[in-house]
Tab-separated table of C-alpha atoms in Angstrom:
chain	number	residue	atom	x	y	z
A	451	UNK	CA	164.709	113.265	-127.300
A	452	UNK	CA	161.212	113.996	-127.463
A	453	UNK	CA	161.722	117.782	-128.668
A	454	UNK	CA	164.984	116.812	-130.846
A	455	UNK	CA	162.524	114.413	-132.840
A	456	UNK	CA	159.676	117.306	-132.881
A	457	UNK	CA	161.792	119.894	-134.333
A	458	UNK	CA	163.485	117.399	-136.673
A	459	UNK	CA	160.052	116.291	-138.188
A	460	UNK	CA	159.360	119.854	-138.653
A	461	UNK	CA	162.318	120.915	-140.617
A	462	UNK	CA	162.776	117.553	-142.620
A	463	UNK	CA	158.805	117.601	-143.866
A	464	UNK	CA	158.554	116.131	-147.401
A	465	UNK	CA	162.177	114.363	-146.739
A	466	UNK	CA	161.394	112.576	-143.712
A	467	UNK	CA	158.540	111.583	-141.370
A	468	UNK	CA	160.626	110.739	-138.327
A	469	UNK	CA	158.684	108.214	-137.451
A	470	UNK	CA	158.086	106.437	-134.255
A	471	UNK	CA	159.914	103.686	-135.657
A	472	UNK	CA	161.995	104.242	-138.368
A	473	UNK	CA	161.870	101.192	-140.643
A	474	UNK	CA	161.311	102.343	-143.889
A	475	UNK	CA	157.912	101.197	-144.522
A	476	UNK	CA	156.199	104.882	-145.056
A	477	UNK	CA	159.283	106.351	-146.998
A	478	UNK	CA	160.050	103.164	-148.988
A	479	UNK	CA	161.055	104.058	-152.851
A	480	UNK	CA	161.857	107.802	-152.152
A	481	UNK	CA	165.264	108.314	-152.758
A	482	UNK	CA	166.336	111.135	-153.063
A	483	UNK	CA	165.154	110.995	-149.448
A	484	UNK	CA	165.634	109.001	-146.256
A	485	UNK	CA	163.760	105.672	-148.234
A	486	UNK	CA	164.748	102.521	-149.105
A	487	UNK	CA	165.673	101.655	-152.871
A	488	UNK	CA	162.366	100.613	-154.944
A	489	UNK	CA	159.997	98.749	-152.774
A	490	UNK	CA	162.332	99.195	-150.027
A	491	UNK	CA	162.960	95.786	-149.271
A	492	UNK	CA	166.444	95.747	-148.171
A	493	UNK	CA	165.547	98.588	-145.871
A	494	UNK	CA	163.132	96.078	-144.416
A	495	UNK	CA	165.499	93.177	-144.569
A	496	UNK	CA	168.285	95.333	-141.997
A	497	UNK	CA	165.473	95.600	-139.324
A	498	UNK	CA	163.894	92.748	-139.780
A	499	UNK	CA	167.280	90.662	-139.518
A	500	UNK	CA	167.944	92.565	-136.931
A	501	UNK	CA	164.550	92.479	-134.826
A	502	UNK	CA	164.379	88.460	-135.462
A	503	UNK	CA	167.492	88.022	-133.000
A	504	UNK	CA	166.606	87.820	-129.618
A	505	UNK	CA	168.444	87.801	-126.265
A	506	UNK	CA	169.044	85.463	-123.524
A	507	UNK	CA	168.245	87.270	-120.001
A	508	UNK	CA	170.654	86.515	-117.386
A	509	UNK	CA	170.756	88.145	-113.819
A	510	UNK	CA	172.658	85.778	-112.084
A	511	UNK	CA	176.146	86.897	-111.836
A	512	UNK	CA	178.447	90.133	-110.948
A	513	UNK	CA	178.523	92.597	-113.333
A	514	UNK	CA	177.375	96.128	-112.207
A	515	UNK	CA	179.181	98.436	-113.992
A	516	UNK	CA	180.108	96.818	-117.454
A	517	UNK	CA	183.106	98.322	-119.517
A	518	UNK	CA	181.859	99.827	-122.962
A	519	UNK	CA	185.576	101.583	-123.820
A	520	UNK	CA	187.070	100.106	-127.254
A	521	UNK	CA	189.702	100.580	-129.133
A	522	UNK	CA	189.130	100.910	-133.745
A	523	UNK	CA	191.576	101.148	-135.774
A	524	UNK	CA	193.820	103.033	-133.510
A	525	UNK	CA	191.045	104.942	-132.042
A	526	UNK	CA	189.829	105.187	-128.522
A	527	UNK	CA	186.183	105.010	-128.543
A	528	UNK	CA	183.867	105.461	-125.140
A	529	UNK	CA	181.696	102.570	-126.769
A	530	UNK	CA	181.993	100.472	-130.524
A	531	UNK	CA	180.099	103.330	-131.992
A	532	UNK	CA	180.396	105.636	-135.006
A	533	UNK	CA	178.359	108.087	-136.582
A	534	UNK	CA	178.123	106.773	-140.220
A	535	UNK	CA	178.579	109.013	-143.523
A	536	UNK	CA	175.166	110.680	-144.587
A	537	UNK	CA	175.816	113.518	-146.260
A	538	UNK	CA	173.148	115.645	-148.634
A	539	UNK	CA	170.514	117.502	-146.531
A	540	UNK	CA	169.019	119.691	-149.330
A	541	UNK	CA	168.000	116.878	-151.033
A	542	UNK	CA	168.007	113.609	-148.128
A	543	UNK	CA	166.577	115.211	-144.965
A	544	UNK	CA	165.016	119.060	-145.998
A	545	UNK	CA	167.062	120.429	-143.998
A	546	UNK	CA	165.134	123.446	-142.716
A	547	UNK	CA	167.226	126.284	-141.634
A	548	UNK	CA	169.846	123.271	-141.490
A	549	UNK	CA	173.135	123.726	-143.684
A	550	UNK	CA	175.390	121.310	-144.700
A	551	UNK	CA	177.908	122.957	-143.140
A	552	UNK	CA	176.025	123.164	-139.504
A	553	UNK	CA	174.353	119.945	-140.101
A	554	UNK	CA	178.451	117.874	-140.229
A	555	UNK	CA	179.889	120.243	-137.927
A	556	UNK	CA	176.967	119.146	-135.455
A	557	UNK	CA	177.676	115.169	-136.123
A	558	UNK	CA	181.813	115.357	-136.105
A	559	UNK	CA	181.894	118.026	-132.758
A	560	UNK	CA	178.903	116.262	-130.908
A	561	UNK	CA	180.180	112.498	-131.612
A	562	UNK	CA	183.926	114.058	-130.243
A	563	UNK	CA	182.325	115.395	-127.060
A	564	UNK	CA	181.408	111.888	-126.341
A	565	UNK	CA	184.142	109.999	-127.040
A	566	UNK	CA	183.040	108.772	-130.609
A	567	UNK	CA	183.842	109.521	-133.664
A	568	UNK	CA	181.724	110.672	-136.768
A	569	UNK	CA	182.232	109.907	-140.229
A	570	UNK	CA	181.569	112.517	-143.320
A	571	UNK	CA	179.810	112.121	-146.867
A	572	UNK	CA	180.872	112.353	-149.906
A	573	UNK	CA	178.558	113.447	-153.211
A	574	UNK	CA	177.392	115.696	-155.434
A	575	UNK	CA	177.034	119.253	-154.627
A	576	UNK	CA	181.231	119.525	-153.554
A	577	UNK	CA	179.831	121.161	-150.386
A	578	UNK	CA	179.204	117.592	-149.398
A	579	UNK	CA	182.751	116.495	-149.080
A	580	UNK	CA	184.182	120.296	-148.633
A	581	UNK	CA	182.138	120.886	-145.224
A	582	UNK	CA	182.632	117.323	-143.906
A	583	UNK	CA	186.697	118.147	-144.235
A	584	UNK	CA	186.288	121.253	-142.756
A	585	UNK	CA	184.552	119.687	-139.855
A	586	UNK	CA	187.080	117.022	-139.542
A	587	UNK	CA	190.137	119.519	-139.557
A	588	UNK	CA	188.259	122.087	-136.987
A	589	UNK	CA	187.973	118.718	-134.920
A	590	UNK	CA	192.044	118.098	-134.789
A	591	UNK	CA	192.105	115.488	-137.483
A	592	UNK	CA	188.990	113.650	-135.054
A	593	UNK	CA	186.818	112.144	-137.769
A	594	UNK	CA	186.682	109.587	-140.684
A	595	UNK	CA	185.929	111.368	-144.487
A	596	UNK	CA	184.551	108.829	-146.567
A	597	UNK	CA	185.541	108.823	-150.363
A	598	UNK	CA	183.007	107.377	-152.848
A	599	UNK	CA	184.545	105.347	-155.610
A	600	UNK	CA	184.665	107.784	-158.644
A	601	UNK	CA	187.173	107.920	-161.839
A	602	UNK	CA	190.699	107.648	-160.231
A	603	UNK	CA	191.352	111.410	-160.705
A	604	UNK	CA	188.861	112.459	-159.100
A	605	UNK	CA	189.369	110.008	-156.144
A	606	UNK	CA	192.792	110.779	-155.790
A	607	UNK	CA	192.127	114.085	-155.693
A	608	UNK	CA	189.812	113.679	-152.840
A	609	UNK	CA	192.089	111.440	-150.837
A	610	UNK	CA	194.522	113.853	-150.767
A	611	UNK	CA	192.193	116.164	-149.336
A	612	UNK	CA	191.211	113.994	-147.064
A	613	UNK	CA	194.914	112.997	-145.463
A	614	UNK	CA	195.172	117.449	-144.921
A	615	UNK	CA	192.346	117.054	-142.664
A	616	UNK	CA	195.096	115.460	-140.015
A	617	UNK	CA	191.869	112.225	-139.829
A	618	UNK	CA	194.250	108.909	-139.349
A	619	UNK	CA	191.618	106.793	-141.232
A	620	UNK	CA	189.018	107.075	-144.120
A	621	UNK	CA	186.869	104.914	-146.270
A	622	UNK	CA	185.448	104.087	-149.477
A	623	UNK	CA	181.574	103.412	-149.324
A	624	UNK	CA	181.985	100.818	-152.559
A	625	UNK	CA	178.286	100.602	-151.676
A	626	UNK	CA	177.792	103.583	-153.297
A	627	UNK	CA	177.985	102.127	-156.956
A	628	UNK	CA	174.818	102.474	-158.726
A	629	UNK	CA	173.494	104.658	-156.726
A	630	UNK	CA	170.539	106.317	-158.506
A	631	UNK	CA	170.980	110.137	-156.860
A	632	UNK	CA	174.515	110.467	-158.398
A	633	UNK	CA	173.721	109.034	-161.589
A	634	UNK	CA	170.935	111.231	-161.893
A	635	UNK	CA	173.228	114.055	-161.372
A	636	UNK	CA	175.545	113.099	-164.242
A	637	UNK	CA	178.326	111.747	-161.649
A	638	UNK	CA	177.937	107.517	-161.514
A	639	UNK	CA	180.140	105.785	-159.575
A	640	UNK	CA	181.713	102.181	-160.248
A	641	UNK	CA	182.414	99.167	-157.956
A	642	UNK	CA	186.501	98.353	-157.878
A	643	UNK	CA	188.381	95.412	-158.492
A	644	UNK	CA	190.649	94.236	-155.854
A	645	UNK	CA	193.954	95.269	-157.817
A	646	UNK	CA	191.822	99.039	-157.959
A	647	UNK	CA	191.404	98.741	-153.650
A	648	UNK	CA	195.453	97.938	-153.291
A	649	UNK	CA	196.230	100.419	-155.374
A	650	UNK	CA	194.288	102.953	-153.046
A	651	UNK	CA	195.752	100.924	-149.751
A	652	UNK	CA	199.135	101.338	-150.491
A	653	UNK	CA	199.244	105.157	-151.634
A	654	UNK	CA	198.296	106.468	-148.576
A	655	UNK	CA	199.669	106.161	-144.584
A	656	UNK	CA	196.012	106.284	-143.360
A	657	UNK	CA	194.036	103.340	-142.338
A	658	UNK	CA	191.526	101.805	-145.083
A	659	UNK	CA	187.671	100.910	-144.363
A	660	UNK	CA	185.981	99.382	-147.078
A	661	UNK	CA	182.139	99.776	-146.645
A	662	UNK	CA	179.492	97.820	-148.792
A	663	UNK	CA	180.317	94.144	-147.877
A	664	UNK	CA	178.100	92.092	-148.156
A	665	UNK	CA	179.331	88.635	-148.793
A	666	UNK	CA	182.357	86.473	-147.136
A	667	UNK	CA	183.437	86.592	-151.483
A	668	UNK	CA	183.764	90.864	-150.859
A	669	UNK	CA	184.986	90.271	-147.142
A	670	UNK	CA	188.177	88.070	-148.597
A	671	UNK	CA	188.814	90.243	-151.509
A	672	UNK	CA	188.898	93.274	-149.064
A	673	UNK	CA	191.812	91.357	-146.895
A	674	UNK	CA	193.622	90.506	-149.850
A	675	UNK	CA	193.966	93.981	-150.873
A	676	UNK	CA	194.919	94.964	-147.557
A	677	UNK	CA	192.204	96.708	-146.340
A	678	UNK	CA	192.336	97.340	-142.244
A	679	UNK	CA	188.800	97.229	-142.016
A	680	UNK	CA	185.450	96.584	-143.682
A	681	UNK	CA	181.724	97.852	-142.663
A	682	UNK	CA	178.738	95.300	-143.847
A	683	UNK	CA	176.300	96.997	-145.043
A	684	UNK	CA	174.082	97.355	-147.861
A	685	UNK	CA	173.801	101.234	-148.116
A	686	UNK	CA	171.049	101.301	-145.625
A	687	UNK	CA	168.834	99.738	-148.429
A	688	UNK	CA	169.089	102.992	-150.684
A	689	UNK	CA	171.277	101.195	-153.682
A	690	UNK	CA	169.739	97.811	-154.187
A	691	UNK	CA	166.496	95.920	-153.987
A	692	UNK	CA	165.736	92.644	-152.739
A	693	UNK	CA	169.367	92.092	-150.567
A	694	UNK	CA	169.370	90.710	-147.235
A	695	UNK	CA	169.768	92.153	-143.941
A	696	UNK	CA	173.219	93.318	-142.639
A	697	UNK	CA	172.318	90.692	-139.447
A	698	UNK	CA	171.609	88.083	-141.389
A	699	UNK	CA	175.507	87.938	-143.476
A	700	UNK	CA	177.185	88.903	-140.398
A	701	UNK	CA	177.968	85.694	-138.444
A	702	UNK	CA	179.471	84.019	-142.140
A	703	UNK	CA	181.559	86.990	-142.526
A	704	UNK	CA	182.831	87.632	-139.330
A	705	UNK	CA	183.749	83.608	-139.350
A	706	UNK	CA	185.570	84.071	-141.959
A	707	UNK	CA	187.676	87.393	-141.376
A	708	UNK	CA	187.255	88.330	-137.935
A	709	UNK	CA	189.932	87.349	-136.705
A	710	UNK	CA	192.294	89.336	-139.400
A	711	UNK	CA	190.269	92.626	-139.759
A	712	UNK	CA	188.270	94.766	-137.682
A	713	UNK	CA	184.621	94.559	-139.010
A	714	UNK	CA	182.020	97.205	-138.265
A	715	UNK	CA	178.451	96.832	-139.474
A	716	UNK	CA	175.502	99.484	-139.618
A	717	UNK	CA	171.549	99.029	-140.874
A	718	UNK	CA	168.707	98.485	-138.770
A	719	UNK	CA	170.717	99.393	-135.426
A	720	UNK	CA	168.470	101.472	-133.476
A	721	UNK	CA	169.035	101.016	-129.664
A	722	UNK	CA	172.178	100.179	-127.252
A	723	UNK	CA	170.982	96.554	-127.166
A	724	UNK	CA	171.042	96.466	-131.138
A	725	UNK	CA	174.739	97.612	-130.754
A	726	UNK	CA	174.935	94.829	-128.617
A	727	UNK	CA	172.818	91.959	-130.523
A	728	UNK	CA	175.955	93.303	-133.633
A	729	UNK	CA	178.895	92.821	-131.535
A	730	UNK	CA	177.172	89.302	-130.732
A	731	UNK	CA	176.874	88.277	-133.741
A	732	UNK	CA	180.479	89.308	-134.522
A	733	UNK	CA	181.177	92.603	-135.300
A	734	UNK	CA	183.541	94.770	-133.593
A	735	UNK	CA	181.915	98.167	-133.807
A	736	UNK	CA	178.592	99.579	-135.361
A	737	UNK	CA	177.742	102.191	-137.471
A	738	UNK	CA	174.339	104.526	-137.041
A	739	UNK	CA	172.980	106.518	-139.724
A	740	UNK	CA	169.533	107.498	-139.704
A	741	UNK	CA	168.956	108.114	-136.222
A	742	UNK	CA	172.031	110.588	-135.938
A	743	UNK	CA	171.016	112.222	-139.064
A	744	UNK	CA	167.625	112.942	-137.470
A	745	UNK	CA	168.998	113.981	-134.137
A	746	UNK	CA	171.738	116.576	-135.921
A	747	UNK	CA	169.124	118.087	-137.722
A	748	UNK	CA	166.618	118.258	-134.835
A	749	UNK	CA	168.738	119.457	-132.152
A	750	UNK	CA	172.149	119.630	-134.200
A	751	UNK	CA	175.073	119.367	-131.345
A	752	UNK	CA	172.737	118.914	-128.649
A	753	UNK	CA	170.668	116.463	-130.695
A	754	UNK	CA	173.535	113.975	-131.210
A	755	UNK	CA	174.771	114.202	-128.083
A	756	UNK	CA	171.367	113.525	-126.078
A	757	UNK	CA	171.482	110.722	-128.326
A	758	UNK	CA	174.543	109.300	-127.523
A	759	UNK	CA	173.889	109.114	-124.216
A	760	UNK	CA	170.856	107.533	-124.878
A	761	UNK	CA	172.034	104.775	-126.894
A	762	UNK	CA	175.401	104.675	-123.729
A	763	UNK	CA	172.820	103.818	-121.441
A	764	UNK	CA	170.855	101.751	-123.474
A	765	UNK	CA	173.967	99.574	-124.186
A	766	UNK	CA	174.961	99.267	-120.396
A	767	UNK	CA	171.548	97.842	-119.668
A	768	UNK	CA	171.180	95.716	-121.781
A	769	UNK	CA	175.263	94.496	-121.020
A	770	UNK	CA	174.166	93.950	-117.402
A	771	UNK	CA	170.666	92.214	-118.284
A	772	UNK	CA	173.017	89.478	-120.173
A	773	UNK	CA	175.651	89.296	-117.841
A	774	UNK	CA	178.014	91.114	-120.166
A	775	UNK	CA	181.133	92.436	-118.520
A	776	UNK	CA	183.141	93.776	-121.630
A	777	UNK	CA	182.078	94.878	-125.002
A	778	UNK	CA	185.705	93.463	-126.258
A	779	UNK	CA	184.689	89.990	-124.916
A	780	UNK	CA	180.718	89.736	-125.906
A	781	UNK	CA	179.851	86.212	-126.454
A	782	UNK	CA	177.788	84.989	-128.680
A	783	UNK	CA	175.731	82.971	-126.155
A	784	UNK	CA	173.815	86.042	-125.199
A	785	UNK	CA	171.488	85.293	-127.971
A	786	UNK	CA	168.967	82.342	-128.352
């Protein structure tokens, strides 16, 4: 991990610090970049949230070997883990001798070698969306293309793309509205009602995350329109100031809808025991961004894999340091 994070910091100089702790204090406001929106206070607010949860140690009991296989949305998963959509490394990460193209390739084949599954981008340039398809369909269909919400041709015309790539699910990061790199670029995106999210549900066979949910308000509208599942997040800080952490809405959420919807949840995770502090606090699966955005650029396959197994065993101990015997069945009593 040590040389992955060396060569990453070389190649993504000017884009990305890779710092020993990445929490968005040094890059906060640079976006275009790996930064939190504005003062970067909802960057912040994800760790922070996240750090302020603690866990209650228990080592008397049986579990040795705890079980960490799930099942998403109709996909087997070696743990509740999936690469999230970051897409853009000429402008977000530097790049290097990194291209788009190697850069998704390295996120969608590395997260399949390890029983996971990586999502793609979506954005302005079209090699954004283009090489995160054409990782998907070199992968057998093994991958999740995420859609931003743009005028309805232009959606549509991306969905369809995105059902050739044989990938059984995608999403729409409704997250993305606002955000200031596409609007720059002449190509804003807008948030959707819930007769706009039906619409979308019921014209295609694949399975429907909504990402961007922040409030139980979003998380209701998002079951009413069908949708099979919903990520909370808030865009890993990048599309507006001053919000809370991802932690912090979780419980209320998950309270409301967990028991209809499969809820994943990214920001702030940055260990095994974070994935496991999440499914605590009532998610069913996480999303990483960042870190596997840093390790595919650093060490590209190799990178995300190394990291994968990192986070696997960082899960497992921290399962067997709460007496945790099943990620499926992770109560909520592990926390103070």
């Amino acid at each position: 991990m040590q040389e992955i994070r060396k060569s990453a910091r070389e190649k993504m100089k000017g884009y990305c610090r890779v710092c020993p702790v990445c929490n968005g204090k040094a890059c906060a406001g640079e976006v275009p970049g790996m930064g939190g929106l504005g003062t970067g206070s909802a960057f912040h607010a994800n760790m922070e949230a996240l750090d302020s949860v603690r866990f209650n140690m228990k080592l008397v009991h049986g579990v040795k070997a705890p079980v960490t296989e799930t099942e998403l949305l109709g996909l087997s998963l070696s743990m509740p883990l999936m690469a999230a959509p970051i897409g853009g490394v000429s402008f977000n990460m530097g790049g290097g001798d990194v291209s788009e193209e190697a850069y998704i390739d390295a996120i969608v084949s590395g997260c399949q070698n390890k029983g996971l599954i990586g999502c793609t981008g979506d954005g302005v340039p079209e090699v954004i969306h283009a090489s995160g398809y054409s990782a998907i369909k070199k992968a057998g269909g093994h991958g999740i293309p995420f859609i931003k919400p743009w005028e309805e041709k232009e959606f549509y015309e991306k969905l369809e793309k995105a059902e050739a790539t044989g990938a059984s699910v995608f999403g729409v990061d409704i997250d993305a509205a606002g955000l200031v790199t596409l609007a720059k670029m002449g190509r804003p995106v807008t948030p959707m009602t819930v007769k706009d999210i039906a619409k979308v549900v019921k014209s295609t066979p694949m399975k429907f995350i909504l990402k961007g949910v922040m409030t139980v308000h979003d998380a209701l509208c998002a079951k009413e329109a069908g949708a099979d599942a919903i990520v909370v997040s808030n865009h890993g800080g990048r599309v507006l100031d001053s919000t809370p952490g991802t932690a912090e809405v979780l419980p209320e959420i998950a309270e409301a809808v967990g028991g209809e919807m499969t809820i994943l949840v990214d920001g702030g995770i940055r260990s095994g025991g974070d994935i496991l502090k999440m499914l605590a606090l009532g998610a069913h699966g996480v999303m990483i961004g960042r870190p596997f955005a840093i390790a595919a650029v650093g060490g590209l396959q190799q990178g995300v894999e190394t990291t994968i197994e990192t986070l696997k065993t960082q899960l497992i101990q921290a399962m067997v340091l709460t007496g945790t015997d099943n990620v499926n069945r992770v109560e909520s009593g592990i926390l103070r």
